[in-house]
Coordinates of C-alpha atoms in Angstrom, one line a residue:
M24 CA -78.6 -27.5 12.1
S25 CA -77.1 -24.1 11.5
D26 CA -76.6 -23.0 7.9
T27 CA -73.2 -21.8 8.8
P28 CA -71.1 -24.8 9.7
F29 CA -68.8 -25.0 12.7
G30 CA -65.3 -23.8 12.3
F31 CA -65.5 -22.3 8.8
G32 CA -68.4 -19.8 8.7
L33 CA -68.0 -16.3 10.0
P34 CA -70.1 -15.3 13.0
P35 CA -73.5 -14.3 11.6
E36 CA -74.3 -10.6 10.9
E37 CA -76.2 -8.9 13.7
P38 CA -79.7 -7.9 12.7
E39 CA -79.3 -4.3 13.6
D40 CA -76.2 -3.9 11.4
G41 CA -78.2 -4.2 8.2
D42 CA -76.3 -3.5 5.0
D43 CA -73.8 -1.5 6.8
G44 CA -72.7 -4.5 8.9
K45 CA -72.4 -6.6 5.8
K46 CA -70.3 -4.0 4.1
K47 CA -68.0 -3.8 7.0
G48 CA -67.7 -7.6 7.2
S49 CA -66.6 -7.8 3.6
E50 CA -63.8 -5.3 3.8
G51 CA -61.5 -7.6 5.6
G52 CA -61.1 -5.1 8.5
G53 CA -62.2 -5.7 12.0
Q54 CA -64.7 -2.9 12.3
G55 CA -67.8 -4.3 13.9
G56 CA -66.0 -7.3 15.0
Q57 CA -66.7 -9.1 11.7
G58 CA -63.1 -9.4 10.5
P59 CA -61.9 -10.8 7.2
A60 CA -64.4 -12.5 5.0
N61 CA -62.0 -15.3 4.2
P62 CA -62.8 -18.3 6.4
F63 CA -59.3 -19.6 5.9
G64 CA -58.2 -16.5 7.7
G65 CA -54.6 -17.7 8.2
F66 CA -54.2 -17.4 4.4
G67 CA -56.4 -14.4 3.6
G68 CA -54.8 -12.3 6.3
L69 CA -51.3 -12.6 4.8
P70 CA -49.9 -9.3 3.3
G71 CA -50.9 -9.0 -0.3
G72 CA -53.1 -12.1 -0.2
S73 CA -56.1 -10.4 -1.7
G74 CA -54.9 -9.2 -5.0
G75 CA -51.9 -9.0 -7.4
P76 CA -50.7 -11.3 -10.0
G77 CA -51.7 -14.3 -8.0
G78 CA -55.3 -13.2 -8.0
P79 CA -57.7 -14.3 -10.7
G80 CA -57.0 -17.7 -12.0
G81 CA -54.8 -18.6 -9.0
G82 CA -57.0 -21.4 -7.9
D83 CA -54.6 -24.0 -9.3
N84 CA -51.8 -22.6 -7.3
P85 CA -53.0 -21.1 -4.1
F86 CA -49.4 -20.3 -2.9
A87 CA -48.9 -18.2 -6.1
A88 CA -52.1 -16.3 -5.2
M89 CA -50.8 -15.9 -1.7
F90 CA -47.3 -14.7 -2.4
G91 CA -47.5 -13.4 -6.0
S92 CA -48.0 -9.7 -5.1
L93 CA -45.7 -9.6 -2.1
N94 CA -42.9 -7.1 -2.1
P95 CA -39.6 -8.2 -0.4
N96 CA -40.4 -6.3 2.8
D97 CA -43.7 -8.3 3.2
L98 CA -42.3 -11.7 2.2
G99 CA -40.6 -12.4 5.5
A100 CA -43.7 -11.6 7.5
A101 CA -45.8 -13.8 5.2
F102 CA -43.4 -16.8 5.6
Q103 CA -43.3 -16.2 9.3
Q104 CA -47.0 -16.4 9.6
L105 CA -47.2 -19.5 7.4
G106 CA -44.4 -21.1 9.4
Q107 CA -46.4 -20.5 12.6
M108 CA -49.4 -22.2 11.0
L109 CA -47.5 -25.3 9.8
S110 CA -45.4 -25.7 12.9
Y111 CA -48.4 -26.1 15.2
E112 CA -48.4 -29.6 16.8
G113 CA -51.1 -29.4 19.4
G114 CA -54.7 -30.6 19.4
P115 CA -57.4 -30.0 16.8
V116 CA -57.6 -26.3 17.5
N117 CA -54.7 -23.8 17.6
W118 CA -55.9 -22.1 20.8
D119 CA -52.9 -19.8 20.9
M120 CA -54.0 -18.4 17.6
A121 CA -57.6 -18.3 18.7
K122 CA -56.7 -16.3 21.8
D123 CA -54.6 -13.8 19.8
I124 CA -57.3 -13.3 17.2
A125 CA -60.0 -12.9 19.8
R126 CA -57.9 -10.2 21.5
Q127 CA -57.3 -8.5 18.2
T128 CA -61.0 -8.5 17.4
V129 CA -61.8 -7.1 20.8
S130 CA -59.3 -4.3 20.4
Q131 CA -60.9 -3.2 17.2
G132 CA -64.2 -2.3 18.9
T133 CA -67.8 -3.0 17.9
A134 CA -70.0 -1.7 15.1
D135 CA -71.3 1.2 17.2
G136 CA -67.7 2.4 17.8
T137 CA -67.5 1.2 21.4
K138 CA -64.0 0.3 22.4
D139 CA -62.9 -2.0 25.2
S140 CA -61.5 -0.3 28.3
S141 CA -60.1 -1.2 31.7
V142 CA -62.6 -1.4 34.4
S143 CA -62.6 1.6 36.7
P144 CA -62.7 1.4 40.5
G145 CA -66.2 2.9 40.4
E146 CA -67.5 0.3 37.9
R147 CA -66.0 -2.5 40.0
S148 CA -67.7 -1.2 43.1
A149 CA -71.0 -0.9 41.3
V150 CA -70.8 -4.5 40.1
E151 CA -69.9 -5.8 43.5
E152 CA -72.8 -4.0 45.1
A153 CA -75.3 -5.1 42.4
V154 CA -74.3 -8.8 42.8
R155 CA -74.5 -8.5 46.6
L156 CA -78.0 -7.0 46.4
A157 CA -79.1 -9.5 43.8
D158 CA -78.1 -12.4 46.1
L159 CA -80.2 -10.9 48.9
W160 CA -83.2 -10.7 46.7
L161 CA -82.7 -14.2 45.4
D162 CA -82.6 -15.6 48.9
G163 CA -86.4 -15.1 49.1
V164 CA -87.3 -16.8 45.8
T165 CA -85.1 -20.0 45.7
S166 CA -84.0 -22.6 48.3
M167 CA -80.5 -22.6 46.7
P168 CA -77.9 -20.5 48.7
S169 CA -75.6 -18.1 47.0
G170 CA -73.2 -19.7 44.5
A171 CA -70.9 -16.6 44.0
A172 CA -68.0 -16.7 46.3
T173 CA -66.7 -13.5 44.6
S174 CA -68.0 -11.0 42.1
V175 CA -65.8 -9.3 39.4
A176 CA -66.1 -6.7 36.7
W177 CA -64.4 -7.7 33.5
S178 CA -63.3 -5.9 30.4
R179 CA -64.0 -7.7 27.1
A180 CA -60.4 -8.8 26.9
E181 CA -60.6 -10.3 30.4
W182 CA -63.8 -12.1 29.4
V183 CA -61.9 -13.7 26.6
E184 CA -59.1 -14.9 28.8
A185 CA -61.4 -16.3 31.5
T186 CA -63.7 -18.2 29.2
L187 CA -61.3 -19.8 26.7
P188 CA -60.9 -23.0 28.8
A189 CA -64.7 -23.6 28.6
W190 CA -64.7 -22.9 24.8
K191 CA -61.9 -25.5 24.5
Q192 CA -64.1 -28.1 26.2
L193 CA -67.0 -27.3 24.0
V194 CA -65.3 -27.0 20.6
D195 CA -62.5 -29.7 20.7
P196 CA -64.9 -32.7 20.2
V197 CA -66.3 -31.3 16.9
A198 CA -62.9 -30.1 15.7
E199 CA -61.4 -33.6 16.3
R200 CA -64.0 -35.0 13.9
V201 CA -63.2 -32.4 11.2
G202 CA -59.4 -32.9 11.7
A203 CA -59.8 -36.6 11.0
A204 CA -61.9 -35.9 7.9
M205 CA -59.2 -33.6 6.5
G206 CA -56.9 -36.6 6.2
D207 CA -59.5 -38.6 4.4
V208 CA -59.7 -36.1 1.5
L209 CA -56.4 -37.5 0.2
P210 CA -56.6 -40.2 -2.5
E211 CA -56.3 -43.6 -1.0
E212 CA -53.1 -44.4 -2.9
M213 CA -51.4 -41.3 -1.3
Q214 CA -52.4 -41.9 2.3
A215 CA -49.7 -44.5 2.9
M216 CA -46.9 -42.1 2.0
A217 CA -48.5 -38.9 3.1
G218 CA -47.4 -38.8 6.7
P219 CA -45.8 -35.3 6.5
L220 CA -48.6 -34.0 4.4
L221 CA -51.2 -35.2 6.8
G222 CA -49.3 -33.5 9.6
M223 CA -49.3 -30.3 7.6
M224 CA -53.0 -30.6 7.0
R225 CA -53.7 -31.1 10.7
S226 CA -51.6 -28.0 11.4
M227 CA -53.6 -26.0 8.8
G228 CA -56.8 -27.3 10.2
G229 CA -55.8 -26.3 13.7
A230 CA -55.0 -22.8 12.4
M231 CA -58.3 -22.5 10.5
F232 CA -60.3 -23.5 13.6
G233 CA -58.2 -21.2 15.7
Q234 CA -58.9 -18.3 13.4
Q235 CA -62.7 -18.9 13.2
I236 CA -63.1 -19.6 16.9
G237 CA -61.0 -16.6 17.9
Q238 CA -63.1 -14.4 15.6
A239 CA -66.4 -15.7 17.0
V240 CA -65.3 -15.4 20.6
G241 CA -64.0 -11.9 20.0
V242 CA -67.3 -10.8 18.5
L243 CA -69.2 -12.4 21.3
A244 CA -67.0 -10.5 23.8
G245 CA -68.4 -7.3 22.4
E246 CA -72.0 -8.3 23.3
V247 CA -72.1 -10.5 26.4
V248 CA -73.0 -8.9 29.7
G249 CA -71.8 -11.7 32.0
S250 CA -70.2 -15.2 32.1
T251 CA -73.4 -17.2 31.6
D252 CA -75.1 -15.6 28.6
I253 CA -75.5 -18.8 26.6
G254 CA -76.8 -20.9 29.6
L255 CA -73.4 -22.6 30.1
P256 CA -70.9 -21.8 32.9
L257 CA -68.1 -20.2 30.8
G258 CA -66.2 -18.6 33.6
P259 CA -64.5 -20.0 36.7
A260 CA -66.7 -21.7 39.2
G261 CA -68.1 -19.4 42.0
K262 CA -67.2 -16.2 40.3
A263 CA -70.1 -13.9 39.2
A264 CA -68.9 -11.6 36.5
L265 CA -70.4 -8.6 34.7
L266 CA -69.0 -6.5 31.8
P267 CA -69.7 -2.8 32.6
V268 CA -68.9 -1.6 29.0
N269 CA -71.4 -4.0 27.5
I270 CA -74.0 -3.3 30.1
E271 CA -73.7 0.3 29.2
A272 CA -74.3 -0.5 25.5
F273 CA -77.1 -2.9 26.3
G274 CA -79.1 -0.4 28.2
K275 CA -78.3 2.6 26.0
D276 CA -81.6 2.8 24.1
L277 CA -83.9 1.1 26.5
G278 CA -85.1 4.2 28.4
V279 CA -84.4 2.3 31.7
E280 CA -82.3 3.7 34.5
K281 CA -78.7 2.4 34.3
N282 CA -78.8 1.0 37.9
E283 CA -81.9 -1.0 37.2
V284 CA -80.3 -2.5 34.1
R285 CA -77.2 -3.5 36.0
L286 CA -79.2 -4.9 38.9
Y287 CA -81.4 -7.0 36.6
L288 CA -78.5 -8.5 34.8
A289 CA -76.7 -9.1 38.1
L290 CA -79.8 -11.1 39.2
R291 CA -79.5 -13.3 36.1
E292 CA -75.8 -13.8 36.7
A293 CA -76.2 -14.6 40.4
A294 CA -79.1 -17.0 39.6
H295 CA -77.0 -18.9 37.1
Q296 CA -74.2 -19.1 39.7
R297 CA -76.5 -20.6 42.3
L298 CA -77.8 -23.3 40.0
F299 CA -74.3 -24.4 38.8
A300 CA -72.8 -24.3 42.3
H301 CA -75.5 -26.4 44.0
V302 CA -76.4 -28.8 41.3
P303 CA -73.1 -30.7 41.1
W304 CA -74.0 -32.9 38.2
L305 CA -75.3 -30.1 35.9
R306 CA -72.1 -28.8 34.4
S307 CA -70.9 -32.3 33.3
H308 CA -74.5 -33.1 32.1
L309 CA -74.5 -30.1 29.8
F310 CA -71.0 -30.4 28.5
G311 CA -71.5 -34.1 28.1
A312 CA -74.6 -33.4 26.0
V313 CA -72.6 -31.2 23.7
E314 CA -69.9 -33.9 23.3
G315 CA -72.6 -36.5 22.7
Y316 CA -74.1 -34.4 20.0
A317 CA -70.7 -33.8 18.4
R318 CA -70.0 -37.5 18.2
G319 CA -73.0 -37.9 15.8
I320 CA -71.9 -35.2 13.4
Q321 CA -70.8 -36.4 10.0
V322 CA -68.5 -34.5 7.7
D323 CA -69.2 -34.3 4.0
T324 CA -65.7 -35.2 2.9
S325 CA -66.5 -34.7 -0.8
K326 CA -67.4 -31.1 -0.2
L327 CA -64.3 -30.7 2.0
E328 CA -62.1 -32.1 -0.7
D329 CA -63.6 -29.7 -3.2
V330 CA -63.0 -26.7 -0.9
V331 CA -59.4 -27.7 -0.2
G332 CA -58.7 -28.3 -3.8
Q333 CA -60.1 -25.0 -4.9
L334 CA -58.5 -22.9 -2.2
D335 CA -57.9 -19.4 -3.6
P336 CA -57.2 -16.8 -1.0
S337 CA -57.7 -14.0 -3.6
H338 CA -61.4 -15.0 -4.0
P339 CA -62.6 -15.5 -0.4
E340 CA -66.2 -14.7 -1.2
Q341 CA -66.5 -17.8 -3.5
L342 CA -65.0 -20.0 -0.8
Q343 CA -67.3 -18.6 1.8
E344 CA -70.4 -19.3 -0.4
A345 CA -69.3 -22.9 -0.9
L346 CA -68.7 -23.5 2.8
Q347 CA -72.0 -21.9 3.8
Q348 CA -73.9 -24.6 1.9
G349 CA -73.3 -26.8 4.9
M350 CA -70.5 -29.4 5.5
F351 CA -71.7 -31.0 8.7
Q352 CA -74.8 -33.0 9.0
P353 CA -76.2 -34.9 12.1
E354 CA -76.6 -38.6 11.8
D355 CA -80.2 -39.5 11.4
T356 CA -80.2 -42.1 14.2
P357 CA -82.2 -42.4 17.4
A358 CA -79.1 -41.9 19.4
Q359 CA -78.2 -38.6 17.7
K360 CA -81.8 -37.3 17.9
A361 CA -81.8 -38.2 21.6
A362 CA -78.5 -36.3 22.1
L363 CA -80.0 -33.2 20.4
A364 CA -83.1 -33.3 22.4
R365 CA -81.1 -33.8 25.6
L366 CA -78.9 -30.8 24.9
E367 CA -81.8 -28.5 23.8
T368 CA -84.0 -29.5 26.8
A369 CA -81.2 -29.1 29.4
L370 CA -80.3 -25.6 28.2
A371 CA -83.9 -24.6 28.0
L372 CA -84.5 -25.8 31.6
V373 CA -81.5 -23.9 32.9
E374 CA -82.6 -20.7 31.1
G375 CA -86.2 -21.2 32.0
W376 CA -85.4 -21.6 35.7
V377 CA -83.3 -18.5 35.7
D378 CA -86.0 -16.5 33.9
A379 CA -88.7 -17.5 36.3
V380 CA -86.6 -17.0 39.5
V381 CA -85.2 -13.6 38.4
H382 CA -88.7 -12.4 37.4
E383 CA -90.1 -13.4 40.8
A384 CA -87.3 -11.5 42.5
A385 CA -87.3 -8.4 40.3
K386 CA -91.1 -7.9 39.7
P387 CA -91.9 -6.4 43.2
R388 CA -88.7 -4.2 43.2
L389 CA -87.9 -3.0 39.8
T390 CA -90.4 -0.9 37.8
S391 CA -88.7 -2.0 34.5
A392 CA -88.7 -5.8 35.3
D393 CA -91.3 -6.7 32.7
A394 CA -89.6 -4.6 30.0
L395 CA -86.1 -6.0 30.7
R396 CA -87.4 -9.5 30.8
E397 CA -89.1 -9.1 27.4
T398 CA -86.0 -7.4 25.9
L399 CA -83.8 -10.3 26.8
R400 CA -86.4 -12.8 25.5
R401 CA -86.6 -11.0 22.2
R402 CA -82.9 -10.9 22.0
R403 CA -82.9 -14.7 22.1
A404 CA -85.8 -15.1 19.8
S405 CA -84.3 -12.9 17.1
G406 CA -81.1 -14.9 17.2
G407 CA -79.0 -12.8 19.5
P408 CA -75.2 -12.9 19.5
A409 CA -75.0 -15.6 22.1
E410 CA -77.2 -18.0 20.2
Q411 CA -75.6 -17.2 16.9
T412 CA -72.1 -17.8 18.1
F413 CA -73.2 -21.0 19.8
A414 CA -74.7 -22.2 16.5
T415 CA -71.6 -21.2 14.6
L416 CA -69.3 -23.1 16.9
I417 CA -71.1 -26.4 17.3
G418 CA -73.6 -26.3 14.5
L419 CA -76.6 -26.1 16.7
E420 CA -79.4 -23.6 16.9
L421 CA -81.4 -23.5 20.1
R422 CA -85.2 -23.1 19.7
P423 CA -86.3 -20.0 21.6
R424 CA -89.8 -21.5 22.0
R425 CA -88.3 -24.0 24.4
L426 CA -87.0 -21.3 26.7
R427 CA -90.5 -19.7 27.1
D428 CA -92.1 -23.1 27.6
A429 CA -89.5 -23.9 30.3
A430 CA -90.1 -20.6 32.1
R431 CA -93.8 -21.2 32.2
L432 CA -93.3 -24.7 33.6
W433 CA -91.0 -23.5 36.4
A434 CA -93.5 -20.8 37.3
S435 CA -96.3 -23.3 37.4
L436 CA -94.2 -25.6 39.6
T437 CA -93.7 -22.7 42.0
D438 CA -97.4 -22.1 42.3
A439 CA -98.2 -25.8 42.8
R440 CA -95.3 -27.0 45.0
G441 CA -93.7 -24.0 46.4
V442 CA -90.0 -22.9 46.1
D443 CA -88.6 -26.0 47.8
G444 CA -90.7 -28.4 45.8
R445 CA -89.6 -26.7 42.5
D446 CA -85.9 -26.6 43.3
A447 CA -85.9 -30.2 44.6
L448 CA -86.3 -31.4 41.1
W449 CA -82.6 -30.4 40.5
E450 CA -81.5 -33.1 43.0
H451 CA -81.4 -35.8 40.2
P452 CA -81.4 -35.5 36.4
D453 CA -84.1 -38.2 36.2
M454 CA -86.5 -35.9 38.1
L455 CA -86.3 -33.0 35.6
P456 CA -88.9 -32.3 33.0
T457 CA -88.3 -33.8 29.5
A458 CA -89.0 -32.3 26.1
D459 CA -92.4 -33.9 26.2
D460 CA -93.1 -32.3 29.5
L461 CA -92.4 -28.9 28.1
D462 CA -95.2 -29.6 25.6
D463 CA -97.5 -30.5 28.5
P464 CA -96.5 -28.5 31.5
D465 CA -99.7 -29.0 33.4
G466 CA -99.4 -32.8 33.2
F467 CA -95.9 -32.6 34.6
V468 CA -96.8 -30.2 37.4
H469 CA -99.6 -32.4 38.8
R470 CA -97.9 -35.7 38.2
E471 CA -96.7 -37.7 41.2
Q472 CA -93.0 -37.4 41.5
L473 CA -90.5 -40.1 42.5
D474 CA -88.8 -39.6 45.8
F475 CA -85.1 -40.6 45.5
S476 CA -84.2 -39.5 49.1
E477 CA -85.1 -42.7 50.9
L478 CA -83.5 -44.9 48.2
D479 CA -80.3 -42.8 48.3
K480 CA -80.3 -43.2 52.1
M481 CA -80.7 -47.0 51.9
L482 CA -78.0 -47.3 49.3
G483 CA -75.7 -45.1 51.4
E484 CA -76.2 -47.2 54.5
A485 CA -75.6 -50.4 52.5
A486 CA -72.3 -49.0 51.0
G487 CA -71.2 -47.9 54.5
G488 CA -71.9 -51.2 56.2
G489 CA -74.6 -49.7 58.4
D490 CA -77.6 -51.4 60.0
K491 CA -79.9 -53.3 57.8
P492 CA -83.3 -51.7 56.9
N493 CA -85.9 -52.0 59.6
L494 CA -88.0 -54.3 57.4
T495 CA -85.3 -57.0 57.4
K496 CA -84.7 -56.6 61.1
D497 CA -88.5 -57.1 61.8
D498 CA -88.6 -60.1 59.6
E499 CA -85.6 -61.7 61.5
E500 CA -87.4 -61.1 64.8
G501 CA -90.6 -62.6 63.5
D502 CA -88.8 -65.7 62.4
S503 CA -87.2 -66.2 65.8
D504 CA -90.7 -66.2 67.5
K505 CA -91.9 -69.1 65.4

C-alpha cells in the first residue's frame, strides 16, 4: 500500500525536485504542478483561508477560520465557491472540479518552467511520421497487426481532456467506498435525522476527491509522453498519441538525438495500441482487477472522524501529516491478496511484453536503443510520475521488479517458441504466465501449454447447431454395423 492514501494525499514529490520541489509544494501556488498543500483544497483555496483571525485556534470552528479574514470583496467569491461544493449532486467524485483543477495545474507549467503550448503543424507531422515508421518496424517483431487507426499529437491540456473518462472508471470504485465511510463518522443517534447533513458530506467528499484527482492528473500531464504510460489504455481506442512538449523535456539531458527519442517512444505507444486492440478481453481484465482490488479496501473510519472533526484550513500541514499516516488498508483475505496479485501481474505482463517487443524492433535500428530502454526502466524503478500518481489514486504501488521479470520471460518465449508462439498466449487469460511463473520463467517457457483452439471450435459448432464431432459420428456408424 502507498503511504499516501487515495484521494487525500498530494501527488508525491519528484525525486529530482529535491528541497526546492518541496518548498514550491508548500507555498500553495501551482509552480511545479504541486499546488496547495491543503488536501481539502476546496477549503484551503478560498480567499483568505490561510491566515487572519480565523487562523490559530480555529479548529473548533473551521468556518471561522475559513471566512474570518475575508474582506467584503472576497466574501462573495468565497461563498460562491462553497456553494459550488455543496450543490454538487453527482457521483462520488466531482469530475467537473477535477477537470477544472487539472487544467489549471497544467496552465501553471512544470517545475523546470516548461509551459503547455498548442501543437504546431510541424510537431503533428513529426508524430504522425514517427508512429507510421514505428508500426512498420513492429510488423517484423509481433504477429499482432497495427492497432492505431489514427495518430495524434496532444498538448498537455488535450491529454487531460482525452483521459478523464478512463480516470473516472479507475477512481470511482474507491471513491464510492470512501463516500459511504464519510456518512459513518456521524454518531449513530444522529444518522436518522442527518439526511441533509449526509448529503452535504457527500458533496464535500466529491469536491475533495475532485480537487485531489484533478491535482494529480494535472501533474501527470506535465510528465507523460503518450496515452499508455501507466500500462493502461487511458486514451480513446485505436488512437496512438504522443505529447511533443513532454518528449522534448524527456530527452533534454539524455544526449540522444531528438528524432531517436521520439521514435523510441512512438514504438512503445504503437506496441501498447496493438496489444489493447487485438486482445479484446485485456482492457476489461485490467480495469476489473482495479475494481476488484478497490472492493477489498477498508476505510479507517475513526481516523476519518478525527480528520473531519479537526478540520482547520489555516493549518493544512497538520492535516496533511495526519492523513499521510494512512487511512486505507487492504483486507487481509485470500480474495484481496488474489486481486492484488492479479492486478500487479497483469500490468507487469503488459509492460514486459511492450518492453521486449520494442527492444527487438529498436535494437538493430537505433544506436541509443539500450540507453533509452534503461532510462525508462530506471524511471519506473525510482518511482516515476506515472507510478507515483497511480499509487496516489488507488493506493497501490507497482513493484518494478515484476516488470523486468516479465520482460525477460517474454524474451525467453520469443527464443523458444518464436513470435507467433509468444503472442498466441494472449488469446486467453488462462494461458498467460502467473506471478509464480515470473519467479520461474524457464519453467513456464518449457512447460507444455494448453491448446484452446480445438475446444473453442467444438463449442462454437455446438452452439451453432453444426455437425457433431467426428468421434460421435464414427461411434454411430460402428453401432449400426453390429
